[in-house]
C-alpha cells in the first residue's frame, strides 16, 4: 500500500516517507554499531574507453534487478566491462558489454565483464519472486602467466530483497566493499607488516575503528586503485576520494589466487608455501611463518537470517496459518582439523538464510538455512563493538548458538478476533541480529617441543618448519614459545611450538618453565628433546619428565616422542646405545637425530604426526558423547533482549531538528515487524502507540504539530488532530483487543 493511503487514515501521525525509510534507511541510514551494510557502489557509465586507468569499471558492479518473475528469471544489467587491453591478447571472446544477461533457475550463467573476465552467478533460491538469493559471484581474470595479472575480483552476491513492485536492488556483498562518506577519504585497514603477497584487507571505515587499540597492529591508509599496464587492476595504497553521498569502494585482493574457493580452504600451509615459492625471505626473517604471523586474529561478520513475512489469506481455505518460518541461526563450532584463522582471510561474511515467506499455497515455508562458522580450537570470540569476550572455544566439537534467526512474521490467521474474521494484517519477519566479531587464536600448538635448556629444541623447530627462532649456545635462549607449521604432505600439517627450556623446579616457578608448561597443556603431543652431549642424558630426561608430572599429571599422559639430539658430537653418539637401552627398558623407543645436520628429523616428524592423528581421533570420539556445556549464552541474551516489553522506552528530543526519537527494544521490534502493506497494520500500530504510552509521553513532553517522530526505521510527522477525529481507543481496547507480538 502506498504511503499516501496509509496517511489518510485517522492517526496522530502523518506517515512520512515510510517507504523510503523502509528501503533506503534500513539499508543505508542510521548506522547502528552493528550494521555494516554493504552495497555495491552506484552505477557509473560503462567504460568504453578505459584506457585512462583510475578507478576502472572493472572494480565495481551494481546489479539492479529488472524483473524477477516467478520463474526465477533475473535480469541483470549494467555489468561493467573490463578495460580494453591492447597489449595482451584476450584469452576469451568478449562476453557482452554492459550486457543484459538472463539467469534461469539452476543454471549458471556467465555474465559479461569483458574480454578478460567473467562472472558466474548460480541462482540458489527464488521462492516466490519476492526474494532471491543469488549465489556467489566471482569475477576473475583469466590466468595470464607472466603478464603479472592474477585473479582480481571476487564478490559474493547475496540476498536480493524486494517487496513485489518496488524497485529491487541486488545487494552485492563483498568483504572488500566499504562505504565512504561524502568528501571523506576512503580508508582501509591493512596490517602493518605489508608484504607484497599480503592481501589488503579492507574493513568498513565506519565500523568499530578503535584507533586507541594498541593490540591490533593496524594502520590506516587511503586506498587507491589503479591499473598496471597490461595487468588486472590491483589494489594499492593511495588516495581515493569519492564525491557521492555514502559511496562505497570496492577493493580487491591484489594477489588473489583465482583457483581458491571461498569456503573451501583447507591448505593451512598456504602462505608458507607461497612464500617459499616466491622466494619471499621476509616472512622467514620475521621468525614466524606467514600462517601464524598474520592470521592468529580475524574479523568476521555474522548475521542470522531474517524471519519470513507472514501473509494475508483472502480465500476461504481451511486453516492455513500463513506465518513465515524463522530465519537461520548462526553457530560457531570448533573444528579440530583447523589450526589457524587463515580461512577467514578468504571468507569474512557469514549469513544465515532468511525464512521463506508465508504464502497462500505453501503452509509453512522453509526455515532459513543455518550457517556454521568453523573455528580452530583455542579461538576466542569477541564482539568487535566493545571487545566483550563472548566465547572461548577450546575443544573440538564445541558448538555455540551465537545469533538466533529472526522469528517468522505471523499471518492474518493469527490476528483474527471476534469482530474481525478476515483481518488484513500480517507481520513482517523479524530481522535477524548481526554483528562483527573479532576472532583470536590463542596458542594451541598440536605439538610442543619440550626439554632441558640448550637441548636443541629451537634448532629442531627451525629445521622442520619455516620458523626461524633464535638459536644460541646458552640456556634460556628461547623466552617465548616459537611456532612453526610443519607440513608433511599437502593436507597434513601440524603446528609445532618450541617452548622455553625446562629447569628443575619449573613447576614451582623456576626459570621460564612455568609459562611454557601452561602452554604445553594445550598441545596434543609432546616431542621431548634430550641433549645427547649432556653429562647424563638419561638423568636429564627423567628430570624433565618429573617436572612435567609435578606441574600437571595430564602432561605426562600426553603421547610423546623422545628425541636424542646432537648425534654428530662424539660424546653424544657414544652414549646413545646406553640411553636407548635404558629407555627401551621402560618401553620407550627413542629417536636419535642431529638437528643441526637435519639427520633423522623426518622420522621424528612422522612419528609425532602419527601420534597426533591418533590423538585427534581420540578427542573426536570422546567429544561425541561427552556432555557439552551451554555455550548459547550470547543467543540467550539476544532472545531476552528481544522480549523487552513495549512500554519500556526512552524518548530523546532534539530541539534543533524538532525530532523525537523513541528508543526501546520492544517498540522498535514492533515497528520493524509491521508490514505497512496491509491496511489493518496501521490500526494496530496506532493501538500499540497508545497502549504502551508513546503518544501520551510525547504529548506530555510537548510534541508539536509538524515535529518528526522516529521509532526504529519509521519516521513520522506528528499531527495534532482533535481527539474526536480519531477512533476512540480508550473505549475499544478491551473488545477489539490489541494483539501484541509474542516475543521470544
Ligand atoms: N652439535 C650440535 N649442536 C646442536 C644441535 N642442535 C642444537 N645444537 C646447538 O645447541 C645449542 C642450543 O640450541 P637451541 O636450539 O638454541 O637449544 P634450545 O633447546 O632451544 O635452548 P633454550 O631455548 O635455551 O632452551 C646451539 O648452540 C645449537 O647450535 C645438534 O644437532 N648438534
Ligand atoms: Mg630455544
XYZ file of C-alpha atoms and ligand atoms in Angstrom:
777
model
C 0.000 0.000 0.000
C 1.180 3.431 -0.858
C 2.216 5.722 1.965
C -0.368 8.285 0.999
C -3.169 5.830 1.545
C -1.886 4.960 4.943
C -1.537 8.575 5.882
C -5.143 9.196 5.038
C -6.308 7.127 7.941
C -7.179 8.913 11.142
C -3.997 8.996 13.057
C -1.986 11.458 15.037
C 0.852 10.996 12.643
C 1.243 11.731 9.047
C 3.399 8.962 7.831
C 6.371 10.443 6.291
C 8.224 8.588 3.614
C 7.707 5.291 5.272
C 8.593 3.550 2.075
C 11.735 5.489 1.616
C 12.810 4.815 5.106
C 11.991 1.229 4.921
C 14.092 0.667 1.884
C 16.668 3.317 1.903
C 17.201 3.915 5.503
C 17.144 0.413 6.707
C 19.988 -0.272 4.420
C 21.965 2.866 4.498
C 20.585 5.123 7.111
C 21.352 5.277 10.748
C 24.301 3.094 11.237
C 23.930 1.388 14.486
C 27.133 -0.038 15.726
C 26.483 -3.422 14.276
C 25.168 -2.519 10.923
C 27.897 -2.501 8.423
C 25.660 -2.970 5.441
C 27.421 -3.030 2.221
C 26.073 -2.271 -1.120
C 27.690 -2.012 -4.401
C 28.730 1.426 -5.448
C 26.329 3.433 -7.524
C 26.388 2.809 -11.230
C 28.900 4.518 -13.334
C 28.806 4.875 -17.034
C 30.173 1.736 -18.562
C 33.646 2.464 -19.513
C 34.065 2.030 -23.174
C 37.355 3.813 -23.217
C 39.006 2.864 -20.024
C 42.479 3.382 -21.264
C 42.858 6.158 -18.779
C 43.034 3.830 -15.825
C 41.951 5.218 -12.496
C 39.068 3.541 -10.814
C 38.223 1.145 -13.533
C 34.861 -0.079 -14.491
C 36.003 -3.498 -13.516
C 36.353 -2.621 -9.935
C 32.730 -2.387 -9.021
C 29.423 -3.569 -10.067
C 25.867 -2.759 -9.427
C 23.150 -5.017 -10.483
C 19.702 -3.536 -10.383
C 17.130 -6.178 -10.882
C 14.823 -5.555 -13.739
C 12.322 -8.257 -13.252
C 12.045 -11.330 -11.153
C 9.041 -13.261 -12.278
C 8.044 -16.455 -10.653
C 10.144 -18.499 -12.959
C 13.049 -17.093 -11.081
C 14.359 -15.369 -14.073
C 16.512 -12.482 -13.249
C 17.716 -9.800 -15.461
C 20.916 -8.245 -14.537
C 22.004 -5.080 -16.014
C 24.918 -2.788 -16.100
C 27.714 -5.111 -15.800
C 30.745 -3.018 -16.140
C 33.311 -4.126 -18.568
C 36.939 -4.753 -18.158
C 39.289 -2.241 -19.609
C 40.289 -2.846 -23.140
C 43.718 -4.182 -23.101
C 45.597 -3.631 -26.289
C 48.759 -5.346 -25.145
C 47.530 -8.681 -24.002
C 45.547 -10.763 -26.388
C 42.207 -11.602 -24.922
C 42.111 -15.251 -23.958
C 38.398 -15.444 -24.431
C 35.989 -13.543 -26.589
C 34.237 -10.646 -25.019
C 31.040 -11.752 -23.431
C 28.852 -8.794 -23.539
C 29.435 -5.216 -22.891
C 27.197 -3.752 -20.275
C 25.030 -6.544 -21.416
C 21.798 -7.793 -20.095
C 22.092 -11.401 -19.239
C 19.444 -13.751 -18.200
C 19.644 -16.204 -15.462
C 17.425 -19.197 -15.224
C 16.884 -21.234 -12.176
C 19.528 -23.821 -11.501
C 21.666 -22.553 -14.261
C 24.974 -20.896 -14.185
C 25.478 -18.046 -16.447
C 28.440 -16.177 -17.493
C 27.788 -12.539 -17.467
C 29.986 -10.387 -19.490
C 32.590 -8.437 -17.746
C 34.658 -8.005 -20.791
C 37.411 -9.795 -22.546
C 39.413 -10.848 -19.561
C 36.873 -11.843 -17.049
C 33.536 -13.353 -16.415
C 31.119 -13.811 -13.634
C 29.381 -16.917 -12.550
C 26.080 -16.472 -10.896
C 24.432 -19.651 -9.839
C 20.944 -18.919 -8.718
C 20.293 -20.540 -5.441
C 16.794 -19.860 -4.472
C 13.851 -17.954 -5.714
C 10.929 -18.789 -3.540
C 8.174 -16.604 -4.797
C 9.644 -13.899 -6.862
C 9.880 -11.650 -3.882
C 13.217 -12.535 -2.548
C 16.031 -14.092 -4.373
C 19.240 -15.398 -3.143
C 21.877 -15.446 -5.679
C 24.991 -17.380 -5.151
C 28.495 -16.446 -5.404
C 29.538 -14.064 -8.000
C 33.076 -14.186 -8.952
C 34.743 -12.106 -11.479
C 38.039 -13.491 -12.373
C 40.752 -12.503 -14.606
C 41.748 -15.344 -16.774
C 45.135 -16.546 -15.725
C 47.774 -14.889 -17.704
C 51.072 -16.182 -16.630
C 53.850 -13.745 -16.976
C 51.613 -10.793 -17.522
C 51.604 -10.149 -13.819
C 47.868 -10.338 -13.684
C 46.212 -12.724 -11.309
C 42.610 -13.054 -10.345
C 41.367 -9.735 -9.252
C 37.779 -9.678 -8.326
C 35.736 -11.701 -6.023
C 32.413 -10.861 -4.640
C 29.534 -12.533 -3.052
C 26.210 -11.655 -4.392
C 23.631 -12.433 -1.873
C 20.197 -11.661 -0.757
C 18.030 -9.871 -3.110
C 15.264 -8.158 -1.292
C 12.241 -6.526 -2.600
C 8.580 -6.428 -1.906
C 6.706 -7.003 -5.079
C 6.588 -3.991 -7.241
C 9.240 -1.894 -5.612
C 12.418 -1.418 -7.433
C 14.696 -4.158 -6.465
C 18.314 -3.958 -5.904
C 20.883 -6.585 -5.762
C 22.949 -6.450 -2.684
C 26.466 -7.141 -3.568
C 28.224 -8.295 -0.569
C 31.892 -8.363 -0.779
C 34.113 -8.091 2.142
C 36.070 -5.622 0.233
C 33.240 -3.258 -0.304
C 33.008 -0.441 2.095
C 31.408 2.878 2.338
C 32.822 6.312 2.420
C 31.019 9.398 3.414
C 30.837 12.330 1.143
C 34.063 14.155 0.842
C 35.850 11.720 3.043
C 38.803 9.742 2.065
C 38.362 6.067 1.623
C 40.138 4.269 4.321
C 41.446 0.819 4.568
C 42.898 -1.056 7.431
C 45.881 -3.034 6.468
C 48.303 -4.985 8.581
C 51.361 -3.045 9.471
C 53.542 -5.688 8.005
C 52.587 -5.349 4.441
C 54.335 -7.803 2.250
C 53.906 -7.959 -1.426
C 51.889 -11.068 -1.057
C 49.676 -9.777 1.699
C 46.138 -9.129 0.905
C 44.875 -5.711 1.557
C 42.074 -6.306 3.950
C 39.537 -3.597 3.970
C 37.027 -3.109 6.670
C 34.100 -0.880 6.908
C 35.543 2.500 7.809
C 32.550 3.372 9.898
C 32.607 0.306 11.868
C 34.394 -0.216 15.117
C 37.599 1.514 14.287
C 39.255 1.969 17.575
C 42.411 3.830 16.927
C 43.465 3.517 20.534
C 43.606 -0.186 20.276
C 47.245 -0.989 20.501
C 46.760 -4.661 20.317
C 45.689 -4.655 16.767
C 48.558 -3.717 14.659
C 46.666 -1.957 12.030
C 47.416 1.247 10.369
C 45.078 3.188 8.271
C 45.932 4.047 4.753
C 43.954 5.545 1.994
C 43.265 3.270 -0.894
C 43.953 3.809 -4.493
C 43.031 1.562 -7.290
C 44.954 1.656 -10.443
C 45.903 -0.346 -13.426
C 49.230 -1.625 -14.289
C 49.833 -1.736 -17.929
C 48.542 -4.987 -19.244
C 47.600 -6.340 -15.861
C 44.455 -6.797 -13.943
C 43.526 -3.931 -11.676
C 45.396 -4.017 -8.473
C 44.657 -2.514 -5.185
C 47.270 -0.205 -3.953
C 47.697 2.079 -1.092
C 46.994 5.542 -2.149
C 44.256 8.024 -2.057
C 40.821 7.878 -3.374
C 38.130 10.335 -2.781
C 34.556 9.747 -3.636
C 32.074 12.507 -4.112
C 28.819 10.727 -3.954
C 26.977 10.524 -0.722
C 27.839 7.320 1.039
C 29.711 5.897 -1.813
C 31.384 2.633 -1.485
C 34.699 1.496 -2.603
C 35.467 -1.971 -3.702
C 38.928 -3.126 -3.115
C 40.161 -6.381 -4.409
C 42.910 -8.535 -3.210
C 45.970 -7.572 -5.044
C 47.087 -11.108 -5.105
C 44.036 -13.174 -5.112
C 44.598 -16.680 -6.232
C 41.753 -17.316 -8.548
C 41.917 -21.040 -8.069
C 40.852 -20.869 -4.486
C 37.300 -21.315 -3.477
C 35.886 -19.054 -0.864
C 34.648 -21.567 1.605
C 36.800 -24.400 0.664
C 40.065 -23.502 2.120
C 41.959 -26.340 3.524
C 45.530 -25.825 2.811
C 46.673 -24.378 6.051
C 50.139 -24.048 4.845
C 49.099 -21.889 2.018
C 51.125 -18.868 2.831
C 54.185 -20.629 3.774
C 54.208 -22.453 0.527
C 53.602 -19.342 -1.343
C 56.421 -17.669 0.483
C 58.742 -20.446 -0.444
C 57.544 -20.453 -3.979
C 58.078 -16.822 -4.470
C 61.313 -16.751 -2.630
C 59.985 -14.293 -0.158
C 62.581 -14.270 2.503
C 60.877 -11.624 4.512
C 58.357 -13.865 6.123
C 61.101 -16.090 7.338
C 63.053 -13.238 8.741
C 60.177 -12.380 10.951
C 60.654 -15.678 12.653
C 57.144 -16.939 12.395
C 55.668 -18.489 9.330
C 53.220 -16.354 7.484
C 50.394 -18.573 8.628
C 50.876 -17.610 12.200
C 52.191 -14.161 11.586
C 49.061 -12.663 10.188
C 46.259 -14.971 10.904
C 46.019 -15.519 14.572
C 43.376 -12.846 14.510
C 40.485 -12.326 12.169
C 37.447 -10.156 11.830
C 34.235 -11.583 10.566
C 30.661 -10.521 10.087
C 27.801 -12.763 11.113
C 24.121 -12.299 10.524
C 21.296 -14.548 11.473
C 18.565 -14.984 8.913
C 15.539 -12.708 8.892
C 12.249 -14.333 9.611
C 9.915 -14.861 6.690
C 6.992 -12.494 6.340
C 3.561 -13.600 7.293
C 0.930 -13.476 4.614
C -2.681 -12.476 4.386
C -5.033 -15.080 3.047
C -8.203 -13.878 1.434
C -9.557 -17.114 0.154
C -11.558 -19.351 2.349
C -9.122 -22.163 2.585
C -9.040 -24.112 5.738
C -6.565 -23.443 8.482
C -3.714 -22.028 6.621
C -1.695 -20.084 9.076
C 0.413 -18.236 6.509
C 3.023 -17.483 9.067
C 6.557 -17.164 7.883
C 9.163 -19.513 9.250
C 12.092 -18.218 11.205
C 15.434 -17.277 9.769
C 18.514 -19.447 10.007
C 20.745 -19.400 13.073
C 24.441 -18.663 13.216
C 26.556 -21.217 15.037
C 30.205 -21.215 15.897
C 31.759 -24.622 16.027
C 35.215 -25.862 16.839
C 36.757 -27.875 14.078
C 39.634 -29.965 15.371
C 41.137 -30.142 11.916
C 41.727 -26.425 11.746
C 44.759 -24.843 13.283
C 44.725 -21.263 12.103
C 42.336 -18.451 11.350
C 43.697 -18.285 7.865
C 40.457 -19.337 6.158
C 38.820 -16.162 7.423
C 41.034 -14.203 5.183
C 39.039 -15.547 2.309
C 35.708 -15.726 3.947
C 34.524 -12.919 6.112
C 30.759 -12.854 5.864
C 28.566 -15.496 7.365
C 24.909 -15.013 6.746
C 22.233 -17.472 7.619
C 19.381 -17.791 5.171
C 16.130 -15.968 5.646
C 12.917 -17.794 6.191
C 10.728 -18.219 3.164
C 7.662 -16.048 3.200
C 4.333 -17.475 4.131
C 2.006 -17.720 1.196
C -1.427 -18.892 0.240
C -0.227 -22.115 -1.226
C 2.516 -23.218 1.000
C 1.539 -23.666 4.578
C 4.837 -23.143 6.194
C 7.813 -22.218 4.154
C 11.245 -23.489 4.873
C 13.211 -22.215 7.817
C 16.215 -20.221 6.727
C 19.376 -22.195 6.351
C 21.663 -22.186 9.356
C 25.247 -21.188 8.974
C 28.100 -22.709 10.930
C 31.283 -20.743 11.392
C 34.069 -23.240 11.865
C 36.944 -22.150 14.032
C 40.074 -23.870 15.266
C 40.396 -24.979 18.886
C 41.578 -22.128 21.055
C 39.534 -19.446 19.386
C 38.335 -16.569 21.479
C 35.356 -14.724 20.071
C 34.801 -11.087 20.944
C 32.295 -8.597 19.723
C 34.133 -6.047 17.652
C 31.905 -3.469 19.178
C 33.294 -3.018 22.629
C 35.576 -6.013 22.645
C 33.443 -8.027 25.023
C 34.570 -11.605 25.190
C 31.692 -13.780 24.113
C 33.106 -17.241 23.792
C 36.226 -19.211 24.402
C 36.131 -22.303 22.308
C 38.761 -24.828 23.166
C 37.553 -28.291 22.390
C 36.875 -29.804 19.021
C 33.188 -30.336 18.559
C 32.109 -27.499 20.815
C 29.254 -25.660 19.253
C 27.658 -22.416 20.278
C 24.466 -20.891 19.025
C 25.614 -17.340 18.579
C 22.869 -15.499 16.759
C 19.330 -16.795 16.712
C 17.415 -16.355 13.486
C 14.617 -13.814 13.358
C 11.157 -15.087 14.160
C 8.802 -15.517 11.275
C 6.054 -12.940 10.937
C 2.553 -14.128 11.720
C -0.064 -14.387 9.048
C -3.505 -12.864 9.292
C -4.971 -16.001 10.832
C -3.121 -15.045 13.979
C -4.924 -11.727 14.205
C -8.471 -12.970 13.924
C -10.789 -11.536 16.521
C -14.457 -11.640 17.289
C -15.147 -8.547 15.268
C -12.644 -9.103 12.521
C -12.775 -12.541 10.948
C -10.539 -11.800 8.000
C -8.105 -9.166 9.194
C -5.984 -7.526 6.589
C -2.839 -7.710 8.551
C 0.268 -9.795 8.703
C 3.620 -9.242 10.275
C 6.911 -8.970 8.600
C 9.586 -11.371 9.660
C 11.785 -10.266 12.475
C 15.207 -9.108 11.393
C 18.000 -11.476 12.240
C 20.620 -9.972 14.557
C 24.008 -9.239 13.115
C 27.391 -8.347 14.450
C 31.045 -8.043 13.678
C 33.250 -10.394 15.582
C 36.920 -10.409 16.403
C 38.431 -13.828 16.498
C 41.685 -14.530 18.186
C 43.513 -17.783 18.212
C 45.225 -18.490 21.459
C 48.324 -20.515 21.223
C 47.292 -24.039 20.610
C 50.087 -25.965 19.073
C 49.450 -29.509 18.064
C 52.908 -30.493 19.113
C 55.034 -28.981 21.841
C 58.797 -29.406 21.871
C 59.930 -29.766 25.452
C 63.276 -30.405 27.032
C 66.035 -29.016 29.164
C 67.620 -25.688 28.263
C 70.114 -25.819 25.404
C 68.977 -29.241 24.244
C 68.381 -28.044 20.700
C 64.633 -27.530 20.718
C 64.709 -24.332 18.702
C 67.173 -25.867 16.306
C 64.804 -28.735 15.703
C 61.883 -26.405 15.077
C 63.957 -24.385 12.655
C 64.829 -27.386 10.529
C 61.367 -28.897 10.369
C 59.458 -25.704 9.692
C 59.968 -22.313 8.185
C 60.227 -20.750 11.617
C 63.472 -19.067 12.459
C 63.707 -18.931 16.214
C 66.787 -17.625 17.906
C 69.322 -20.352 18.491
C 72.282 -19.918 20.757
C 74.599 -21.946 22.837
C 73.321 -20.897 26.202
C 70.330 -21.860 28.289
C 67.099 -19.914 28.078
C 67.644 -18.571 24.643
C 64.005 -19.053 23.976
C 61.918 -16.757 26.115
C 58.597 -17.059 24.376
C 57.232 -20.018 22.513
C 58.004 -20.044 18.829
C 55.557 -21.535 16.447
C 56.154 -23.296 13.218
C 53.936 -25.068 10.793
C 55.246 -28.411 9.735
C 53.815 -29.828 6.579
C 54.306 -33.448 5.852
C 52.086 -33.546 2.901
C 49.636 -31.432 1.038
C 46.901 -31.960 3.565
C 48.909 -32.987 6.581
C 50.137 -30.126 8.659
C 50.731 -29.562 12.296
C 51.580 -26.565 14.358
C 54.661 -27.102 16.449
C 55.698 -24.934 19.347
C 59.244 -24.704 20.575
C 58.915 -23.942 24.212
C 61.281 -22.319 26.660
C 63.721 -24.666 28.319
C 62.595 -26.504 31.367
C 64.592 -26.461 34.541
C 64.354 -28.487 37.658
C 61.799 -26.755 39.812
C 59.960 -25.324 36.852
C 56.693 -26.485 38.276
C 57.351 -24.257 41.253
C 58.019 -21.323 39.013
C 61.762 -21.567 38.492
C 63.152 -20.441 35.213
C 60.781 -19.800 32.430
C 59.248 -23.174 32.622
C 56.000 -22.231 34.238
C 54.749 -20.169 31.357
C 55.734 -22.871 28.987
C 54.018 -25.550 30.990
C 50.820 -23.631 30.793
C 51.139 -23.519 27.037
C 52.103 -27.124 26.681
C 48.917 -28.179 28.379
C 47.127 -27.347 25.188
C 49.387 -29.410 22.958
C 48.179 -32.804 21.896
C 51.583 -34.377 21.512
C 54.970 -33.617 23.054
C 58.362 -34.024 21.461
C 60.895 -34.368 24.203
C 64.372 -33.328 23.091
C 67.269 -34.657 25.124
C 70.729 -33.159 24.839
C 72.926 -36.117 23.925
C 76.012 -34.155 24.876
C 74.782 -33.636 28.419
C 76.582 -35.316 31.278
C 73.816 -37.763 31.921
C 71.223 -37.661 29.159
C 69.003 -40.236 30.790
C 69.007 -38.330 34.038
C 68.105 -35.158 32.170
C 65.282 -36.990 30.508
C 63.876 -38.194 33.819
C 64.225 -34.782 35.418
C 62.203 -33.129 32.707
C 59.541 -35.807 32.817
C 59.271 -35.297 36.541
C 58.806 -31.576 36.112
C 56.013 -32.203 33.680
C 54.340 -34.548 36.059
C 54.690 -32.246 39.016
C 53.078 -29.476 37.078
C 50.209 -31.498 35.827
C 49.652 -35.201 35.552
C 47.807 -34.587 32.310
C 51.108 -33.592 30.742
C 52.783 -36.937 31.261
C 49.691 -38.636 29.961
C 50.079 -36.936 26.618
C 51.548 -39.028 23.862
C 55.179 -38.134 23.306
C 58.248 -38.846 21.249
C 61.717 -38.907 22.781
C 64.446 -37.429 20.635
C 68.117 -37.818 21.441
C 69.881 -34.872 19.845
C 73.392 -33.820 18.809
C 74.342 -37.231 17.456
C 77.008 -35.517 15.371
C 79.001 -34.927 18.533
C 81.148 -37.911 19.557
C 80.199 -37.710 23.232
C 76.591 -37.978 22.247
C 76.867 -40.812 19.802
C 78.989 -42.763 22.258
C 76.273 -42.696 24.861
C 73.365 -43.293 22.510
C 73.211 -47.028 22.991
C 73.171 -46.800 26.760
C 70.440 -44.185 26.623
C 68.438 -46.185 24.167
C 68.628 -49.352 26.217
C 67.565 -47.540 29.347
C 64.521 -46.154 27.650
C 63.678 -49.350 25.889
C 63.615 -50.976 29.287
C 60.800 -48.556 30.090
C 59.042 -49.426 26.886
C 60.052 -46.260 25.075
C 61.645 -46.275 21.651
C 63.710 -43.099 21.362
C 64.826 -41.463 18.129
C 68.263 -40.109 17.553
C 68.918 -37.053 15.444
C 71.383 -34.396 14.627
C 69.153 -31.400 14.381
C 71.952 -29.230 13.167
C 72.640 -31.576 10.246
C 68.972 -32.325 9.669
C 69.598 -36.000 10.213
C 66.779 -38.146 11.487
C 64.362 -35.260 11.786
C 61.899 -36.585 9.223
C 61.362 -39.736 11.250
C 60.591 -37.611 14.272
C 58.069 -35.558 12.341
C 56.295 -38.627 11.091
C 56.245 -40.265 14.485
C 54.796 -37.110 16.043
C 52.219 -36.761 13.315
C 51.117 -40.339 13.722
C 50.532 -39.759 17.414
C 48.766 -36.508 16.653
C 46.372 -38.159 14.258
C 45.563 -40.823 16.790
C 45.050 -38.205 19.460
C 42.772 -36.137 17.266
C 40.700 -39.187 16.585
C 40.522 -39.997 20.269
C 39.462 -36.459 21.136
C 36.859 -36.546 18.429
C 35.380 -39.730 19.803
C 35.264 -38.539 23.375
C 33.724 -35.271 22.291
C 30.936 -37.108 20.628
C 29.488 -38.499 23.770
C 30.707 -36.022 26.343
C 28.219 -33.520 27.648
C 28.700 -30.122 26.144
C 28.338 -27.118 28.336
C 25.851 -24.435 27.463
C 27.605 -22.146 25.083
C 24.491 -20.433 23.896
C 24.514 -17.543 26.307
C 25.029 -14.971 23.563
C 21.967 -16.152 21.756
C 20.077 -16.373 25.035
C 20.904 -12.761 25.801
C 19.715 -11.679 22.370
C 16.490 -13.568 22.808
C 15.956 -11.981 26.185
C 16.572 -8.542 24.788
C 14.008 -9.221 22.124
C 11.430 -9.917 24.737
C 11.766 -6.409 26.112
C 8.303 -5.059 26.893
C 6.965 -2.431 24.546
C 6.282 0.042 27.302
C 9.942 0.263 28.197
C 11.216 3.043 26.039
C 13.047 6.314 26.195
C 12.335 9.403 24.201
C 15.061 11.743 23.061
C 14.235 15.190 21.853
C 16.377 17.198 19.502
C 15.102 20.762 19.661
C 17.113 21.913 16.680
C 15.631 19.474 14.235
C 12.347 19.122 16.118
C 12.870 15.419 16.211
C 11.671 12.976 18.815
C 13.378 9.637 18.804
C 11.718 6.771 20.608
C 14.216 4.138 21.662
C 13.161 0.804 23.059
C 13.797 -2.777 22.052
C 10.184 -3.863 22.160
C 8.660 -0.956 20.314
C 11.391 -0.878 17.691
C 10.944 -4.536 17.046
C 7.231 -3.979 16.718
C 7.827 -1.317 14.100
C 10.293 -3.462 12.260
C 7.824 -6.325 12.064
C 4.905 -4.212 10.998
C 4.025 -4.757 7.390
C 2.615 -1.499 6.094
C 1.364 -3.230 3.034
C -1.735 -4.222 4.954
C -4.340 -1.706 5.948
C -5.051 -3.133 9.397
C -1.415 -2.770 10.314
C -1.856 0.928 10.800
C -4.681 0.457 13.226
C -2.683 -1.998 15.201
C 0.291 0.304 15.241
C -1.893 3.090 16.492
C -3.194 0.919 19.274
C 0.317 -0.018 20.170
C 1.483 3.574 20.475
C -1.494 4.425 22.635
C -1.338 1.378 24.802
C 2.355 1.425 25.537
C 2.257 5.116 26.306
C 4.325 6.573 23.497
C 1.642 9.026 22.416
C 0.902 10.043 25.960
C 4.538 10.627 26.761
C 5.075 12.633 23.604
C 2.131 14.879 24.370
C 3.244 15.283 27.930
C 6.676 16.309 26.824
C 5.246 18.872 24.440
C 5.337 17.412 20.968
C 4.194 19.999 18.422
C 2.373 19.839 15.146
C 4.857 19.049 12.405
C 7.529 17.581 14.663
C 9.295 14.476 13.469
C 8.947 11.272 15.462
C 11.315 8.413 14.806
C 10.838 4.869 16.001
C 13.306 2.395 14.607
C 13.161 2.657 10.880
C 9.919 4.534 10.908
C 9.815 8.273 10.569
C 6.560 10.136 11.066
C 5.286 13.639 11.383
C 3.209 14.484 14.400
C -0.251 15.654 13.573
C -2.265 17.405 16.306
C -5.662 16.177 15.304
C -8.585 16.727 17.605
C -9.221 13.615 19.585
C -12.725 13.180 18.332
C -11.479 12.615 14.814
C -9.716 9.546 15.888
C -11.271 6.275 16.763
C -11.588 6.214 20.487
C -9.003 3.804 21.635
C -9.911 4.018 25.218
C -13.286 2.568 24.521
C -12.227 -0.023 22.076
C -9.159 -1.502 23.570
C -10.977 -4.108 25.557
C -13.075 -5.902 22.961
C -11.043 -5.040 19.884
C -8.051 -6.179 21.759
C -4.624 -5.379 20.545
C -2.665 -8.461 19.775
C 0.879 -7.996 20.856
C 3.589 -9.869 19.170
C 4.509 -12.907 21.158
C 8.115 -12.271 21.764
C 10.625 -14.974 22.107
N 76.450 -30.170 17.514
C 75.164 -29.918 17.576
N 74.754 -28.815 18.186
C 73.425 -28.577 18.218
C 72.485 -29.463 17.638
N 71.255 -28.959 17.852
C 71.434 -27.786 18.516
N 72.733 -27.559 18.739
C 73.324 -26.403 19.404
O 72.887 -26.362 20.740
C 72.763 -25.009 21.183
C 71.378 -24.776 21.729
O 70.443 -24.904 20.691
P 68.988 -24.308 20.794
O 68.248 -24.830 19.641
O 69.054 -22.843 20.998
O 68.519 -25.006 22.123
P 67.166 -24.812 22.928
O 66.782 -26.140 23.453
O 66.166 -24.121 22.109
O 67.630 -23.908 24.115
P 66.778 -22.932 25.050
O 65.897 -22.132 24.163
O 67.774 -22.110 25.725
O 66.027 -23.792 25.973
C 73.065 -24.168 19.977
O 74.380 -23.728 20.035
C 72.885 -25.118 18.814
O 73.687 -24.762 17.713
C 72.970 -30.625 17.001
O 72.254 -31.448 16.451
N 74.327 -30.804 17.018
Mg 65.283 -22.386 22.301
